Short mmCIF file of C-alpha atoms and ligand atoms in Angstrom, two decimals:
data_model
loop_
_atom_site.label_atom_id
_atom_site.label_comp_id
_atom_site.label_asym_id
_atom_site.label_seq_id
_atom_site.Cartn_x
_atom_site.Cartn_y
_atom_site.Cartn_z
CA MET A 1 -2.20 -50.64 94.95
CA ILE A 2 -2.30 -51.16 98.63
CA THR A 3 -5.39 -53.40 99.11
CA THR A 4 -4.53 -56.51 101.08
CA LYS A 5 -4.26 -56.64 104.88
CA LYS A 6 -0.59 -57.76 104.52
CA ARG A 7 0.29 -54.49 102.73
CA GLY A 8 -1.64 -52.23 104.93
CA GLY A 9 0.34 -49.67 106.99
CA LEU A 10 2.83 -49.58 104.06
CA ALA A 11 4.23 -52.98 105.31
CA ASN A 12 6.82 -54.25 102.85
CA VAL A 13 6.83 -51.08 100.82
CA VAL A 14 10.24 -49.63 100.15
CA ALA A 15 9.53 -45.83 100.46
CA GLY A 16 12.74 -44.12 99.57
CA ASP A 17 16.62 -44.35 99.41
CA SER A 18 18.74 -43.84 102.49
CA ASN A 19 22.33 -44.39 103.44
CA ILE A 20 21.80 -43.93 107.18
CA CYS A 21 20.63 -47.27 108.51
CA LEU A 22 20.04 -50.87 107.47
CA CYS A 23 17.43 -52.59 109.50
CA GLY A 24 17.97 -56.11 108.09
CA ALA A 25 14.73 -57.91 107.23
CA THR A 26 16.60 -61.18 106.29
CA ASP A 27 19.46 -61.63 108.74
CA GLU A 28 17.91 -59.57 111.74
CA SER A 29 20.91 -57.25 111.85
CA LEU A 30 21.02 -53.53 112.42
CA LEU A 31 23.68 -51.26 110.82
CA ILE A 32 24.06 -47.58 111.43
CA ARG A 33 26.16 -45.85 108.76
CA GLY A 34 27.57 -49.39 108.16
CA TYR A 35 28.64 -50.01 111.79
CA SER A 36 26.76 -52.82 113.56
CA ILE A 37 24.66 -52.09 116.50
CA GLU A 38 26.73 -54.72 118.49
CA ASP A 39 30.02 -52.81 117.90
CA LEU A 40 28.39 -49.45 118.61
CA ALA A 41 27.05 -50.64 121.96
CA GLN A 42 30.34 -52.20 122.79
CA SER A 43 32.64 -49.36 121.83
CA ALA A 44 30.93 -46.11 121.09
CA THR A 45 29.56 -43.43 123.21
CA PHE A 46 26.15 -41.90 122.48
CA GLU A 47 27.91 -38.51 121.55
CA GLU A 48 30.01 -40.41 118.98
CA VAL A 49 26.88 -42.01 117.54
CA VAL A 50 25.25 -38.53 117.26
CA PHE A 51 28.19 -37.26 115.42
CA LEU A 52 28.18 -40.37 113.11
CA LEU A 53 24.56 -39.87 112.37
CA LEU A 54 24.76 -36.14 111.69
CA ALA A 55 28.14 -35.99 109.89
CA GLY A 56 28.04 -39.45 108.30
CA ARG A 57 31.40 -40.47 109.74
CA LEU A 58 33.03 -41.14 113.13
CA PRO A 59 34.42 -38.14 114.88
CA LYS A 60 38.23 -37.56 115.17
CA ARG A 61 39.85 -36.59 118.42
CA GLY A 62 38.65 -33.23 119.52
CA GLU A 63 35.83 -32.99 117.09
CA LEU A 64 32.91 -33.78 119.60
CA PHE A 65 30.65 -30.94 120.41
CA GLU A 66 31.95 -28.74 123.19
CA GLY A 67 29.48 -25.68 123.01
CA SER A 68 27.28 -24.45 125.76
CA TYR A 69 23.84 -22.84 125.91
CA GLU A 70 21.60 -21.54 128.67
CA VAL A 71 18.13 -22.74 129.50
CA ASP A 72 15.67 -20.16 128.60
CA GLU A 73 13.35 -19.26 131.45
CA LEU A 74 10.35 -19.57 128.99
CA PHE A 75 10.64 -23.38 128.83
CA LEU A 76 9.80 -23.39 132.54
CA LYS A 77 6.47 -21.83 131.97
CA VAL A 78 5.02 -24.83 130.24
CA PRO A 79 2.14 -26.01 132.55
CA GLN A 80 3.34 -28.51 135.13
CA ASN A 81 0.37 -30.76 134.61
CA ALA A 82 1.46 -31.59 131.04
CA SER A 83 3.04 -35.07 130.57
CA PRO A 84 6.84 -35.03 129.80
CA MET A 85 6.02 -36.06 126.16
CA ASP A 86 3.64 -33.15 125.80
CA PHE A 87 6.30 -30.93 127.29
CA LEU A 88 8.92 -32.12 124.73
CA ARG A 89 6.69 -31.48 121.78
CA THR A 90 5.78 -28.02 123.20
CA ALA A 91 9.41 -27.22 123.96
CA VAL A 92 10.69 -28.13 120.51
CA SER A 93 8.06 -25.91 119.11
CA LEU A 94 9.03 -23.11 121.46
CA ALA A 95 12.70 -23.66 120.53
CA GLY A 96 11.73 -22.98 117.02
CA THR A 97 10.63 -19.51 117.95
CA LEU A 98 13.56 -18.84 120.35
CA TRP A 99 16.33 -20.14 118.33
CA ALA A 100 15.35 -18.94 114.76
CA ASP A 101 18.96 -17.96 113.97
CA GLU A 102 20.56 -21.06 115.22
CA PRO A 103 22.91 -22.43 112.44
CA ASN A 104 22.91 -26.01 113.81
CA PRO A 105 19.47 -26.56 115.40
CA ALA A 106 19.95 -30.42 115.44
CA LEU A 107 23.06 -30.33 117.66
CA ARG A 108 21.61 -27.73 119.82
CA LEU A 109 18.46 -29.64 120.42
CA ILE A 110 20.19 -33.00 121.06
CA THR A 111 22.63 -31.46 123.53
CA SER A 112 20.24 -29.18 125.31
CA LEU A 113 16.78 -30.82 125.42
CA PRO A 114 17.64 -33.31 128.23
CA THR A 115 18.59 -30.38 130.55
CA ILE A 116 15.56 -28.35 129.39
CA LEU A 117 13.25 -31.29 130.14
CA LEU A 118 14.73 -31.79 133.73
CA SER A 119 14.77 -28.00 134.33
CA TRP A 120 10.97 -27.90 133.60
CA MET A 121 10.39 -30.91 135.87
CA LYS A 122 12.28 -29.41 138.69
CA GLN A 123 11.13 -25.86 137.85
CA LYS A 124 14.64 -24.43 138.14
CA LYS A 125 17.14 -23.66 135.52
CA LEU A 126 19.74 -26.47 135.57
CA PRO A 127 23.27 -26.07 134.25
CA LEU A 128 23.85 -27.23 130.78
CA LYS A 129 26.91 -29.22 131.27
CA ARG A 130 29.35 -30.45 128.58
CA GLY A 131 30.31 -34.04 127.99
CA SER A 132 28.19 -37.26 128.47
CA ILE A 133 24.45 -36.70 127.97
CA ALA A 134 23.75 -39.83 129.96
CA LYS A 135 25.94 -38.78 132.93
CA ASN A 136 24.42 -35.31 132.96
CA PHE A 137 20.93 -36.61 132.68
CA LEU A 138 21.37 -39.07 135.66
CA GLU A 139 23.11 -36.61 137.83
CA LEU A 140 20.80 -33.72 137.21
CA LEU A 141 17.80 -36.03 137.70
CA HIS A 142 18.98 -37.61 140.99
CA GLU A 143 21.05 -34.74 142.20
CA LYS A 144 23.94 -36.97 143.06
CA GLU A 145 26.83 -38.57 141.41
CA ALA A 146 26.16 -41.55 139.21
CA THR A 147 28.34 -44.70 138.99
CA ALA A 148 30.15 -45.61 135.77
CA LYS A 149 28.00 -48.58 135.52
CA GLN A 150 24.76 -46.64 135.71
CA ILE A 151 26.16 -44.06 133.16
CA ARG A 152 27.18 -46.66 130.75
CA ALA A 153 23.82 -48.40 130.98
CA LEU A 154 21.96 -45.31 129.99
CA ASP A 155 24.56 -44.45 127.41
CA ILE A 156 24.09 -47.81 125.64
CA SER A 157 20.41 -47.56 125.82
CA LEU A 158 20.64 -44.11 124.02
CA ILE A 159 22.77 -45.74 121.42
CA LEU A 160 20.25 -48.53 120.88
CA TYR A 161 17.34 -46.09 120.52
CA SER A 162 19.24 -43.61 118.27
CA GLU A 163 18.18 -44.76 114.81
CA HIS A 164 15.97 -47.31 113.18
CA GLU A 165 15.41 -46.77 109.48
CA PHE A 166 11.87 -45.78 108.17
CA ASN A 167 10.01 -46.35 111.42
CA ALA A 168 6.75 -44.42 111.86
CA SER A 169 8.12 -41.39 113.48
CA THR A 170 11.08 -41.16 111.23
CA PHE A 171 8.80 -41.34 108.14
CA VAL A 172 6.71 -38.49 109.74
CA VAL A 173 9.93 -36.45 110.04
CA ARG A 174 10.84 -37.17 106.43
CA THR A 175 7.40 -36.40 105.15
CA ILE A 176 7.43 -33.05 106.94
CA ALA A 177 11.00 -32.41 105.69
CA SER A 178 9.89 -33.25 102.10
CA THR A 179 7.63 -30.26 102.04
CA MET A 180 10.72 -28.19 102.73
CA SER A 181 9.22 -27.17 106.03
CA ASP A 182 11.53 -26.42 108.96
CA TYR A 183 13.41 -28.63 111.35
CA TYR A 184 11.39 -27.86 114.48
CA SER A 185 8.11 -28.67 112.88
CA ALA A 186 9.49 -32.05 111.62
CA ILE A 187 10.70 -32.90 115.13
CA CYS A 188 7.36 -31.87 116.60
CA GLY A 189 5.67 -34.35 114.23
CA GLY A 190 8.14 -37.13 115.05
CA ILE A 191 7.53 -36.72 118.77
CA GLY A 192 3.69 -37.00 118.23
CA ALA A 193 4.13 -40.19 116.32
CA LEU A 194 6.65 -41.65 118.71
CA ALA A 195 4.30 -41.10 121.73
CA GLY A 196 1.78 -43.81 120.66
CA PRO A 197 1.72 -47.17 122.45
CA LEU A 198 2.54 -49.16 119.27
CA HIS A 199 5.86 -47.13 118.98
CA GLY A 200 7.83 -45.38 121.65
CA GLY A 201 5.03 -45.46 124.32
CA ALA A 202 5.47 -49.26 124.50
CA ASN A 203 8.33 -49.09 126.93
CA GLU A 204 6.07 -47.47 129.66
CA ARG A 205 3.42 -50.15 129.09
CA ALA A 206 5.93 -52.91 129.12
CA TYR A 207 6.96 -51.65 132.54
CA ASP A 208 3.38 -51.71 133.80
CA LEU A 209 3.00 -55.30 132.54
CA ILE A 210 6.12 -56.66 134.07
CA HIS A 211 5.65 -54.76 137.40
CA GLN A 212 2.11 -56.17 138.06
CA PHE A 213 3.36 -59.78 138.71
CA LYS A 214 4.86 -61.06 141.89
CA SER A 215 6.32 -64.08 140.39
CA ALA A 216 7.35 -65.71 137.13
CA ASP A 217 4.69 -68.34 137.60
CA GLU A 218 2.00 -65.62 138.11
CA ALA A 219 3.29 -63.91 134.96
CA GLU A 220 3.04 -67.09 132.90
CA LYS A 221 -0.61 -67.80 133.94
CA LYS A 222 -1.81 -64.14 133.24
CA ILE A 223 0.06 -63.80 129.94
CA LEU A 224 -1.49 -67.00 128.68
CA GLU A 225 -4.95 -65.65 129.67
CA MET A 226 -4.15 -62.26 128.02
CA LEU A 227 -3.21 -64.11 124.82
CA SER A 228 -6.35 -66.10 124.88
CA GLN A 229 -8.20 -62.89 125.04
CA LYS A 230 -6.22 -61.42 122.03
CA ILE A 231 -4.71 -58.80 124.30
CA ARG A 232 -1.49 -57.27 122.73
CA ILE A 233 1.59 -57.68 124.88
CA MET A 234 3.52 -54.48 124.90
CA GLY A 235 7.23 -54.70 124.18
CA PHE A 236 6.88 -57.79 121.78
CA GLY A 237 6.85 -58.08 118.00
CA HIS A 238 8.17 -55.94 115.27
CA ARG A 239 7.13 -54.83 111.87
CA VAL A 240 10.61 -55.58 110.23
CA TYR A 241 12.32 -58.20 112.31
CA THR A 242 10.76 -61.67 112.26
CA THR A 243 12.68 -63.80 114.70
CA LYS A 244 14.66 -61.32 116.96
CA ASP A 245 15.34 -57.64 117.49
CA PRO A 246 19.20 -57.42 117.56
CA ARG A 247 18.89 -54.72 120.24
CA SER A 248 17.03 -56.87 122.56
CA ASP A 249 19.96 -59.15 123.72
CA ILE A 250 22.10 -56.12 124.42
CA ILE A 251 19.65 -54.40 126.53
CA LYS A 252 18.56 -57.70 128.26
CA ASN A 253 22.22 -58.24 129.30
CA ILE A 254 22.29 -54.84 130.82
CA ALA A 255 18.95 -55.48 132.69
CA GLN A 256 20.42 -58.69 134.01
CA SER A 257 23.54 -57.00 135.30
CA LEU A 258 21.57 -54.28 137.03
CA ALA A 259 19.14 -56.78 138.52
CA SER A 260 21.86 -58.35 140.59
CA ALA A 261 22.09 -55.17 142.76
CA ALA A 262 18.23 -54.57 142.89
CA SER A 263 15.97 -55.43 145.77
CA ASP A 264 13.25 -56.39 143.29
CA SER A 265 15.51 -58.55 141.11
CA TYR A 266 12.66 -61.04 140.64
CA LEU A 267 11.28 -58.75 138.01
CA PHE A 268 14.06 -60.00 135.72
CA GLU A 269 12.74 -63.52 136.19
CA VAL A 270 9.25 -62.31 135.53
CA ALA A 271 10.38 -60.68 132.27
CA ASN A 272 12.33 -63.74 131.20
CA ARG A 273 9.40 -65.91 131.66
CA ILE A 274 7.16 -63.59 129.71
CA GLU A 275 9.71 -63.78 126.99
CA GLU A 276 9.66 -67.62 127.06
CA VAL A 277 5.82 -67.78 127.02
CA MET A 278 5.54 -65.35 124.15
CA TRP A 279 7.98 -67.27 121.98
CA HIS A 280 6.40 -70.66 122.82
CA GLU A 281 2.82 -69.46 122.22
CA LYS A 282 3.19 -66.85 119.48
CA MET A 283 6.78 -66.93 118.28
CA LEU A 284 6.99 -63.37 119.25
CA PHE A 285 10.24 -61.91 120.59
CA PRO A 286 10.94 -58.93 122.79
CA ASN A 287 11.83 -55.73 121.07
CA LEU A 288 14.02 -52.98 122.47
CA ASP A 289 11.21 -51.56 124.59
CA PHE A 290 10.70 -54.54 126.75
CA TYR A 291 13.99 -54.94 128.65
CA SER A 292 14.73 -51.19 128.42
CA ALA A 293 11.78 -50.80 130.74
CA LEU A 294 13.61 -52.73 133.41
CA VAL A 295 16.95 -50.94 132.79
CA TYR A 296 15.30 -47.57 133.33
CA HIS A 297 13.48 -48.77 136.33
CA TRP A 298 16.81 -49.94 137.87
CA LEU A 299 18.43 -46.72 137.05
CA ASP A 300 15.73 -45.12 139.24
CA ILE A 301 14.26 -43.18 136.33
CA PRO A 302 10.46 -42.46 136.73
CA LYS A 303 8.24 -44.30 134.23
CA SER A 304 6.96 -41.02 132.79
CA LEU A 305 10.57 -40.38 131.51
CA PHE A 306 10.95 -43.73 129.61
CA THR A 307 9.35 -42.60 126.38
CA PRO A 308 11.00 -39.09 126.62
CA LEU A 309 14.34 -40.75 126.90
CA PHE A 310 13.51 -42.49 123.57
CA VAL A 311 12.89 -39.06 122.11
CA LEU A 312 16.13 -37.61 123.55
CA SER A 313 17.93 -40.31 121.69
CA ARG A 314 15.94 -40.72 118.43
CA LEU A 315 16.37 -36.87 117.90
CA SER A 316 19.74 -37.82 116.48
CA GLY A 317 18.30 -40.31 113.86
CA TRP A 318 15.40 -37.99 112.94
CA SER A 319 17.86 -35.17 112.40
CA ALA A 320 20.04 -37.35 110.04
CA HIS A 321 16.93 -38.17 108.17
CA PHE A 322 15.74 -34.64 108.03
CA ILE A 323 19.08 -33.50 106.51
CA GLU A 324 19.15 -36.49 104.02
CA GLN A 325 15.64 -35.88 102.93
CA GLN A 326 16.20 -32.16 102.22
CA SER A 327 19.52 -32.56 100.63
CA ASN A 328 18.06 -34.68 97.82
CA ASN A 329 14.46 -33.83 98.12
CA LYS A 330 11.33 -35.11 96.38
CA LEU A 331 7.92 -34.29 97.99
CA ILE A 332 6.38 -37.35 99.69
CA ARG A 333 3.01 -37.65 98.33
CA PRO A 334 1.67 -41.14 97.84
CA LEU A 335 -1.67 -42.33 96.51
CA SER A 336 -4.63 -43.73 98.33
CA ASN A 337 -6.84 -46.68 97.29
CA TYR A 338 -10.20 -45.00 97.28
CA THR A 339 -12.94 -47.15 98.84
CA GLY A 340 -15.78 -44.47 99.20
CA PRO A 341 -18.82 -43.89 97.16
CA LYS A 342 -18.65 -42.63 93.60
CA HIS A 343 -20.99 -40.08 91.82
CA GLN A 344 -23.41 -39.21 94.48
CA PRO A 345 -26.18 -37.01 93.31
CA TRP A 346 -26.25 -33.76 95.28
CA ILE A 347 -29.28 -33.35 97.69
CA PRO A 348 -30.42 -29.87 98.57
CA LEU A 349 -30.53 -29.15 102.30
CA GLU A 350 -34.32 -28.97 102.55
CA GLU A 351 -34.58 -32.50 101.06
CA ARG A 352 -32.10 -34.34 103.31
N1 CMC B 1 1.10 -59.17 121.39
C1 CMC B 1 0.25 -60.11 121.03
N2 CMC B 1 0.08 -60.30 119.64
C2 CMC B 1 0.89 -59.64 118.75
C3 CMC B 1 1.90 -58.71 119.20
C4 CMC B 1 1.96 -58.50 120.56
N3 CMC B 1 2.88 -57.64 121.08
N4 CMC B 1 2.30 -58.12 118.09
C5 CMC B 1 1.76 -58.68 117.10
N5 CMC B 1 0.92 -59.58 117.50
C6 CMC B 1 -0.01 -60.39 116.63
C7 CMC B 1 -1.23 -59.66 116.17
O1 CMC B 1 -2.29 -59.77 117.18
C8 CMC B 1 -1.50 -60.27 114.84
O2 CMC B 1 -2.18 -61.52 115.01
P1 CMC B 1 -3.37 -61.96 114.05
O3 CMC B 1 -2.62 -62.13 112.75
O4 CMC B 1 -3.81 -63.30 114.63
O5 CMC B 1 -4.45 -60.80 114.10
C9 CMC B 1 -0.19 -60.56 114.28
O6 CMC B 1 0.71 -60.76 115.48
C10 CMC B 1 0.38 -59.55 113.42
O7 CMC B 1 0.35 -58.25 114.13
P2 CMC B 1 0.25 -56.75 113.44
O8 CMC B 1 -0.19 -55.86 114.42
O9 CMC B 1 -0.49 -56.91 112.17
O10 CMC B 1 1.82 -56.65 113.04
P3 CMC B 1 2.46 -55.28 112.74
O11 CMC B 1 3.60 -55.57 111.98
O12 CMC B 1 1.57 -54.18 112.36
O13 CMC B 1 2.97 -54.94 114.24
C11 CMC B 1 3.84 -53.97 116.13
C12 CMC B 1 4.05 -54.51 114.77
C13 CMC B 1 5.16 -53.56 116.72
C14 CMC B 1 2.92 -52.70 116.02
C15 CMC B 1 3.23 -55.01 116.98
O14 CMC B 1 4.00 -56.21 117.10
C16 CMC B 1 2.78 -54.50 118.37
O15 CMC B 1 1.73 -53.88 118.49
N6 CMC B 1 3.71 -54.73 119.47
C17 CMC B 1 3.39 -54.18 120.66
C18 CMC B 1 3.77 -52.75 120.77
C19 CMC B 1 5.30 -52.63 120.90
O16 CMC B 1 5.90 -53.29 121.56
N7 CMC B 1 5.78 -51.63 120.12
C20 CMC B 1 7.23 -51.30 120.04
C21 CMC B 1 7.76 -51.61 118.70
S1 CMC B 1 9.57 -51.61 118.68
C22 CMC B 1 10.09 -50.12 119.21
C23 CMC B 1 9.51 -48.95 118.50
O17 CMC B 1 9.66 -48.79 117.26
O18 CMC B 1 8.89 -48.05 119.08
#
C-alpha cells in the first residue's frame, strides 16, 4: 500500500516490464535498447535513434525513412495566441482526424510535426524536407543555412531527450495505450504531462533562472537565498538518478563549446556556479534540462520552443512505449489508498 511520503508519486514502484530503456538507479547510466547514451550521442544521428526505438534495432544502409508529406492548411488555423505547447497538443489531435488511414502514424508524426509547428508559427506552409530533422528545423526556423556544429548540437540534444523509461509523460502514454485507445490520444496525453514545470517545462524555467544573473557571484548569492527560502531550482534533481544525470555532462560540453562563440558566454560561468552551489548545499546535480537551456539559447532558438523541442524528440520514445504496451497489453489500473470518510449517513437536502 502506498502510504509513506517516500513512496508517494509511485517512487520506487516498478510499474511494468519494458525492453526499451534502462535508466540505471544504481550506476547512474542510461541505455536505450542496450546502447549507452554516451555512444549514441557520440556516433548516432537522431533519425537512427528514432529507427532504433521504433524497430528495436539499428537501421541498415538505405533503411532510414525517406517519405514525404505535405503540411495541411488546417494546422495553420490554430489560433496564433496559443502557446507552442498548446499548438502541439492541438495539432496531434487534429492529425488524428486528418490521418485516420495512416499506416505508420508514429513515423509520420515524428518526421512532420517539426515542420508543422514552424509552419504554424510563420503562418505559411513550409516544405517538408527529407533528411536531418535537426538541420531542417534550424534552417526553417532561421531561414538560413545552419553550420555543421549547430546541426550536430541540436541533433545530439534530440538524441538525449528521445527516451527515458517510465517518466511521467511516458507512463501517461502507456496508461492511455493500455485501454487500447488510439495513438494520437496517447500522444496528446503525453504532451499534457510533459508541459508541466516539474517535467519538460523545466528547461524554459532553467533559462529564466540563469539569464537573470549578470555574474557568477551574483548567481551564487541569489541561489543561496532561494535555497534558504526553500525555492525549487529548476533543472536540478531527478527522481531516479541520485548523484548525476548521465545526459548532463554531454549537454554541458556542447553548451561550453557553443559559449566560446557567444557574446554572452558569461552565462556558462553563471550556470557552472549554480551547479557548484547546488551540489555543495544540497547535493543536487543538474538534469538534462539545465544546460540544454543554454544550448538552445546559443542556437538562437526562442525560449517558447525549448519544451516543444523536448516533445518533438520524446515522440520517438512515447511511440516505442505505445507499441510495446499494446503488443502485450494489460490494462493499467492500480489501486488507491482510500483516506476519505466511511459510512456517512445520507442527509436530505432540506436538512443540510
Ligand atoms: N531545487 C531545490 N530543492 C530540490 C530540488 C530542486 N530542483 N529537487 C528536489 N529538491 C529537494 C526537495 O525540496 C525535497 O527537499 P525536502 O525533503 O527537504 O522537502 C527533496 O529534495 C526531495 O524532493 P522531491 O520533490 O520529493 O523529489 P522528487 O523525486 O519528487 O523530485 C523532481 C524530482 C525532478 C520533480 C525534482 O528534483 C524537481 O522538482 N526538480 C526541478 C524540476 C526539474 O528540473 N525537472 C526536470 C526533471 S528531469 C527532465 C524531465 O524528466 O523532464
